[in-house]
Amino acid sequence: MKIAAGADHAGFRLKDELVRLLRQDGHEVEDFGTSSPASIDYPDVARAVAEAVASRRAERGLLVCGTGIGMAMTANKIAGVRAATCNDLYTARMAREHNDANVLALGERVIGPGVAAEAARLFLSTPFAGGRHQRRVEKINALD
Ligand code: RB5
């Protein structure tokens, strides 16, 4: 799968680790940075990753900041993006099954690398359930 990944200074360590892991799993990951502790503004990275997903240059996006909140708030401003902050395995699965989320936002200050890796893998491997959820996702999309 083609994945666009990005982080700010509060999330780059986890992002770098997940990029390494997902490439090892066979995914093609485009890394939008940052890879340094120098302070940056998360909306700049979230926008770049969200635009890569919206333009279909990437099938999924992965964003990491301190909490996963600011990244998701920003990414959801881009039409075609459904970003979800999922700092546990249940929400990572449900964001795919019920919401057809295409961007996963994680908080490096919230979860450890083990749960984050499993959440990312779950997010990438879980299909959208469709059915009654299709109509609801269409209603979200209609707001774009
Ligand atoms: C940076 O300090 C922090 O605000 C950012 O990483 C993120 O958690 C915002 O939602």
Coordinates of N, CA and C and ligand atoms in Angstrom, one line a residue:
M1 N 0.8 -1.2 0.0 CA 0.0 0.0 0.0 C 0.9 1.3 0.0
K2 N 0.4 2.3 -0.7 CA 1.2 3.6 -0.7 C 0.7 4.4 0.5
I3 N 1.6 4.8 1.3 CA 1.3 5.5 2.5 C 2.1 6.9 2.6
A4 N 1.4 7.9 2.9 CA 2.1 9.2 3.2 C 2.2 9.4 4.7
A5 N 3.4 9.7 5.2 CA 3.6 9.8 6.6 C 4.2 11.1 7.0
G6 N 3.8 11.6 8.2 CA 4.4 12.9 8.6 C 4.3 13.1 10.1
A7 N 5.1 14.0 10.7 CA 5.0 14.2 12.1 C 5.6 15.6 12.4
D8 N 5.3 16.1 13.6 CA 6.0 17.3 14.1 C 7.1 16.9 15.1
H9 N 7.6 17.9 15.7 CA 8.8 17.6 16.7 C 8.3 16.7 17.8
A10 N 7.0 16.6 18.1 CA 6.6 15.8 19.3 C 6.2 14.4 18.8
G11 N 6.3 14.1 17.5 CA 5.9 12.8 17.0 C 6.9 12.1 16.1
F12 N 8.0 12.8 15.8 CA 8.9 12.3 14.8 C 9.6 11.0 15.2
R13 N 9.8 10.8 16.5 CA 10.5 9.5 16.8 C 9.6 8.3 16.5
L14 N 8.4 8.4 16.9 CA 7.4 7.4 16.6 C 7.2 7.2 15.1
K15 N 7.0 8.4 14.5 CA 6.8 8.3 13.0 C 8.0 7.6 12.3
D16 N 9.2 8.0 12.7 CA 10.4 7.4 12.0 C 10.4 5.8 12.3
E17 N 10.0 5.4 13.5 CA 10.0 4.0 13.8 C 8.9 3.3 13.0
L18 N 7.7 3.9 12.9 CA 6.6 3.3 12.1 C 6.9 3.3 10.6
V19 N 7.6 4.3 10.1 CA 8.0 4.3 8.7 C 8.9 3.1 8.4
R20 N 9.9 2.9 9.3 CA 10.8 1.8 9.2 C 10.1 0.5 9.2
L21 N 9.2 0.4 10.1 CA 8.4 -0.9 10.3 C 7.5 -1.2 9.1
L22 N 6.8 -0.1 8.7 CA 5.8 -0.3 7.6 C 6.6 -0.6 6.3
R23 N 7.7 0.0 6.1 CA 8.5 -0.4 4.9 C 9.0 -1.8 4.9
Q24 N 9.3 -2.2 6.1 CA 9.7 -3.6 6.4 C 8.6 -4.6 6.1
D25 N 7.4 -4.1 6.4 CA 6.2 -4.9 6.1 C 5.8 -5.0 4.6
G26 N 6.6 -4.2 3.8 CA 6.3 -4.2 2.3 C 5.6 -3.0 1.8
H27 N 5.2 -2.0 2.6 CA 4.5 -0.8 2.2 C 5.5 0.2 1.5
E28 N 4.9 1.0 0.6 CA 5.7 2.1 0.0 C 5.3 3.3 0.8
V29 N 6.3 3.8 1.6 CA 6.0 5.0 2.4 C 6.7 6.2 2.0
E30 N 6.0 7.3 1.7 CA 6.6 8.6 1.4 C 6.6 9.4 2.7
D31 N 7.8 9.8 3.1 CA 8.0 10.5 4.4 C 8.0 12.0 4.2
F32 N 7.0 12.7 4.7 CA 7.0 14.1 4.6 C 7.7 14.9 5.8
G33 N 8.4 14.1 6.6 CA 9.1 14.7 7.7 C 8.2 15.0 8.8
T34 N 8.6 15.7 9.8 CA 10.0 16.1 10.2 C 10.7 14.9 10.8
S35 N 12.0 15.0 10.8 CA 12.8 14.0 11.5 C 13.8 14.6 12.4
S36 N 13.4 15.7 13.1 CA 14.2 16.4 14.0 C 13.4 17.0 15.2
P37 N 14.1 17.2 16.3 CA 13.4 17.7 17.5 C 13.1 19.2 17.4
A38 N 13.6 19.9 16.3 CA 13.4 21.3 16.1 C 11.9 21.6 16.0
S39 N 11.4 22.5 16.7 CA 10.0 22.8 16.7 C 9.4 23.3 15.4
I40 N 8.3 22.6 15.0 CA 7.7 23.0 13.7 C 6.2 23.1 14.0
D41 N 5.4 23.6 13.1 CA 3.9 23.7 13.2 C 3.3 22.5 12.6
Y42 N 2.6 21.7 13.4 CA 2.0 20.5 12.9 C 1.0 20.7 11.7
P43 N 0.3 21.8 11.6 CA -0.6 21.9 10.4 C 0.1 21.9 9.1
D44 N 1.3 22.3 9.0 CA 2.1 22.3 7.8 C 2.3 20.9 7.3
V45 N 2.6 20.0 8.2 CA 2.8 18.6 7.8 C 1.5 17.9 7.5
A46 N 0.5 18.1 8.4 CA -0.8 17.5 8.2 C -1.4 17.8 6.9
R47 N -1.2 19.1 6.5 CA -1.8 19.5 5.2 C -1.1 18.8 4.1
A48 N 0.2 18.7 4.1 CA 1.0 18.0 3.0 C 0.5 16.5 2.9
V49 N 0.4 15.8 4.0 CA 0.1 14.4 4.0 C -1.4 14.3 3.6
A50 N -2.3 15.1 4.1 CA -3.7 15.1 3.7 C -3.9 15.3 2.2
E51 N -3.1 16.3 1.7 CA -3.3 16.5 0.2 C -2.7 15.4 -0.6
A52 N -1.8 14.7 -0.1 CA -1.3 13.5 -0.8 C -2.3 12.4 -0.9
V53 N -3.1 12.3 0.2 CA -4.2 11.3 0.3 C -5.4 11.7 -0.6
A54 N -5.7 13.0 -0.5 CA -6.9 13.5 -1.2 C -6.6 13.4 -2.7
S55 N -5.4 13.6 -3.2 CA -5.0 13.6 -4.6 C -4.8 12.1 -5.1
R56 N -4.9 11.2 -4.1 CA -4.7 9.7 -4.4 C -3.2 9.4 -4.8
R57 N -2.3 10.3 -4.4 CA -0.9 9.9 -4.6 C -0.6 8.9 -3.5
A58 N -1.3 8.9 -2.4 CA -1.2 7.9 -1.4 C -2.6 7.3 -1.0
E59 N -2.6 6.0 -0.7 CA -3.9 5.4 -0.3 C -4.3 5.7 1.1
R60 N -3.3 5.9 2.0 CA -3.6 6.1 3.4 C -2.5 7.1 3.9
G61 N -2.9 7.8 4.9 CA -2.0 8.8 5.6 C -1.7 8.3 7.0
L62 N -0.5 8.7 7.5 CA -0.1 8.4 8.9 C 0.5 9.7 9.5
L63 N -0.1 10.2 10.5 CA 0.3 11.5 11.1 C 0.6 11.3 12.6
V64 N 1.7 11.8 13.1 CA 2.0 11.7 14.5 C 2.4 13.0 15.0
C65 N 1.7 13.4 16.1 CA 2.1 14.6 16.9 C 2.1 14.2 18.3
G66 N 2.0 15.1 19.3 CA 2.1 14.8 20.7 C 0.8 14.0 21.1
T67 N -0.3 14.4 20.6 CA -1.6 13.7 21.0 C -2.3 13.0 19.8
G68 N -2.0 13.4 18.6 CA -2.8 13.0 17.4 C -4.0 13.9 17.1
I69 N -4.2 14.8 18.0 CA -5.4 15.7 17.8 C -5.2 16.8 16.8
G70 N -4.2 17.6 16.9 CA -4.0 18.7 16.0 C -3.8 18.2 14.6
M71 N -3.1 17.1 14.4 CA -2.9 16.5 13.1 C -4.3 16.1 12.4
A72 N -5.1 15.5 13.2 CA -6.4 15.0 12.7 C -7.3 16.2 12.4
M73 N -7.3 17.2 13.3 CA -8.1 18.4 13.1 C -7.7 19.1 11.7
T74 N -6.4 19.2 11.5 CA -6.0 19.8 10.3 C -6.3 19.0 9.0
A75 N -6.0 17.7 9.1 CA -6.2 16.9 7.9 C -7.6 16.8 7.5
N76 N -8.5 16.9 8.5 CA -10.0 16.8 8.2 C -10.5 18.1 7.5
K77 N -9.6 19.1 7.4 CA -10.0 20.3 6.6 C -9.9 20.1 5.1
I78 N -9.2 19.0 4.7 CA -8.9 18.8 3.3 C -10.0 17.9 2.7
A79 N -10.7 18.3 1.7 CA -11.8 17.5 1.1 C -11.3 16.1 0.7
G80 N -12.1 15.1 1.1 CA -11.7 13.8 0.7 C -11.0 13.0 1.8
V81 N -10.6 13.8 2.8 CA -9.8 13.1 3.9 C -10.8 12.9 5.1
R82 N -10.7 11.7 5.6 CA -11.4 11.3 6.9 C -10.3 10.8 7.8
A83 N -9.8 11.8 8.7 CA -8.7 11.4 9.6 C -9.3 11.1 11.0
A84 N -8.7 10.1 11.6 CA -9.1 9.7 13.0 C -7.9 9.6 13.9
T85 N -8.1 10.2 15.1 CA -7.1 10.0 16.2 C -7.4 8.7 16.9
C86 N -6.5 7.8 16.8 CA -6.8 6.4 17.4 C -5.6 6.0 18.2
N87 N -5.7 6.2 19.5 CA -4.5 5.9 20.4 C -4.8 4.5 21.1
D88 N -5.6 3.7 20.5 CA -5.8 2.3 21.0 C -6.2 1.4 19.8
L89 N -6.2 0.1 20.1 CA -6.5 -0.8 18.9 C -7.9 -0.8 18.5
Y90 N -8.8 -0.7 19.5 CA -10.3 -0.7 19.1 C -10.6 0.4 18.2
T91 N -10.2 1.7 18.5 CA -10.6 2.8 17.7 C -9.9 2.7 16.3
A92 N -8.7 2.1 16.3 CA -7.9 2.0 15.0 C -8.7 1.1 14.1
R93 N -9.3 0.0 14.7 CA -10.1 -0.9 13.8 C -11.4 -0.3 13.4
M94 N -12.1 0.3 14.4 CA -13.4 0.9 14.1 C -13.4 2.1 13.1
A95 N -12.3 2.8 13.2 CA -12.1 3.9 12.3 C -12.1 3.5 10.8
R96 N -11.7 2.3 10.6 CA -11.7 1.7 9.3 C -13.1 1.0 9.0
E97 N -13.5 0.1 9.9 CA -14.7 -0.6 9.7 C -16.0 0.2 9.5
H98 N -16.1 1.2 10.4 CA -17.3 2.0 10.4 C -17.2 3.4 9.7
N99 N -16.0 3.9 9.7 CA -15.8 5.3 9.2 C -15.0 5.4 7.9
D100 N -14.5 4.3 7.5 CA -13.6 4.3 6.3 C -12.6 5.4 6.3
A101 N -12.0 5.6 7.5 CA -11.0 6.6 7.7 C -9.8 6.3 6.7
N102 N -9.2 7.4 6.2 CA -8.1 7.2 5.3 C -6.8 7.8 5.9
V103 N -6.9 8.5 7.0 CA -5.7 9.0 7.7 C -5.7 8.6 9.1
L104 N -4.7 8.0 9.6 CA -4.5 7.7 11.0 C -3.6 8.7 11.7
A105 N -4.1 9.2 12.8 CA -3.3 10.2 13.6 C -3.1 9.6 15.0
L106 N -1.8 9.6 15.4 CA -1.4 9.0 16.6 C -0.7 10.0 17.5
G107 N -0.7 9.8 18.8 CA 0.0 10.7 19.7 C 1.2 10.0 20.4
E108 N 2.4 10.5 20.0 CA 3.6 9.9 20.6 C 3.6 10.0 22.1
R109 N 3.0 11.1 22.7 CA 3.0 11.4 24.1 C 1.9 10.6 24.8
V110 N 1.1 9.8 24.0 CA -0.1 9.1 24.6 C 0.2 7.6 24.6
I111 N 0.7 7.1 23.5 CA 0.8 5.6 23.4 C 2.3 5.2 23.2
G112 N 2.6 4.0 23.6 CA 3.9 3.4 23.4 C 4.1 2.9 22.0
P113 N 5.3 2.6 21.6 CA 5.6 2.2 20.2 C 5.0 0.8 19.9
G114 N 4.8 -0.1 20.9 CA 4.2 -1.4 20.6 C 2.7 -1.3 20.2
V115 N 1.9 -0.5 20.9 CA 0.5 -0.3 20.6 C 0.4 0.5 19.3
A116 N 1.3 1.5 19.1 CA 1.2 2.3 17.9 C 1.5 1.4 16.7
A117 N 2.4 0.5 16.8 CA 2.7 -0.3 15.6 C 1.5 -1.2 15.3
E118 N 0.9 -1.8 16.3 CA -0.2 -2.6 16.1 C -1.4 -1.8 15.6
A119 N -1.6 -0.6 16.1 CA -2.7 0.2 15.6 C -2.5 0.6 14.2
A120 N -1.3 0.9 13.8 CA -1.0 1.2 12.4 C -1.3 0.0 11.5
R121 N -0.8 -1.1 11.9 CA -1.0 -2.3 11.1 C -2.5 -2.7 11.0
L122 N -3.2 -2.5 12.0 CA -4.7 -2.8 12.1 C -5.4 -1.8 11.1
F123 N -5.0 -0.5 11.2 CA -5.6 0.5 10.4 C -5.4 0.2 8.9
L124 N -4.2 -0.3 8.6 CA -3.9 -0.6 7.2 C -4.6 -1.9 6.7
S125 N -4.8 -2.8 7.5 CA -5.3 -4.1 7.1 C -6.8 -4.3 7.2
T126 N -7.5 -3.4 8.0 CA -8.9 -3.6 8.2 C -9.8 -3.0 7.1
P127 N -10.6 -3.8 6.5 CA -11.5 -3.2 5.4 C -12.7 -2.4 5.9
F128 N -13.2 -1.5 5.1 CA -14.4 -0.8 5.4 C -15.6 -1.8 5.4
A129 N -16.5 -1.8 6.4 CA -17.6 -2.7 6.4 C -18.7 -2.4 5.4
G130 N -18.8 -1.2 5.0 CA -19.9 -0.8 4.0 C -21.2 -1.0 4.6
G131 N -22.2 -1.4 3.9 CA -23.6 -1.6 4.4 C -24.1 -0.3 4.9
R132 N -24.7 -0.3 6.1 CA -25.3 0.9 6.6 C -24.3 2.0 6.9
H133 N -23.0 1.6 7.0 CA -22.0 2.6 7.2 C -21.7 3.4 6.0
Q134 N -22.0 2.9 4.8 CA -21.7 3.5 3.6 C -22.5 4.9 3.5
R135 N -23.8 4.7 3.8 CA -24.7 5.9 3.8 C -24.2 7.0 4.7
R136 N -23.7 6.6 5.9 CA -23.2 7.6 6.9 C -21.9 8.3 6.4
V137 N -21.1 7.5 5.8 CA -19.8 8.1 5.3 C -20.1 9.0 4.2
E138 N -21.1 8.6 3.4 CA -21.5 9.5 2.3 C -22.0 10.9 2.8
K139 N -22.6 10.8 3.9 CA -23.1 12.1 4.5 C -22.0 12.9 5.1
I140 N -20.9 12.3 5.5 CA -19.7 13.0 5.9 C -19.1 13.6 4.7
N141 N -19.0 12.8 3.7 CA -18.3 13.3 2.4 C -19.1 14.5 1.8
A142 N -20.4 14.4 1.9 CA -21.2 15.5 1.3 C -20.9 16.9 2.0
L143 N -20.3 16.9 3.1 CA -20.0 18.1 3.8 C -18.7 18.8 3.3
D144 N -18.0 18.0 2.5 CA -16.7 18.5 1.9 C -16.9 19.8 1.1
Ligands
RB5_1 C1 3.3 20.2 20.2 O1 3.7 20.7 21.5 C2 1.8 19.7 20.3 O2 0.9 20.7 20.6 C3 1.5 18.9 19.1 O3 2.4 17.9 18.8 C4 0.1 18.2 19.1 O4 0.0 17.4 20.2 C5 -1.1 19.0 18.8 O5 -2.2 18.5 18.7

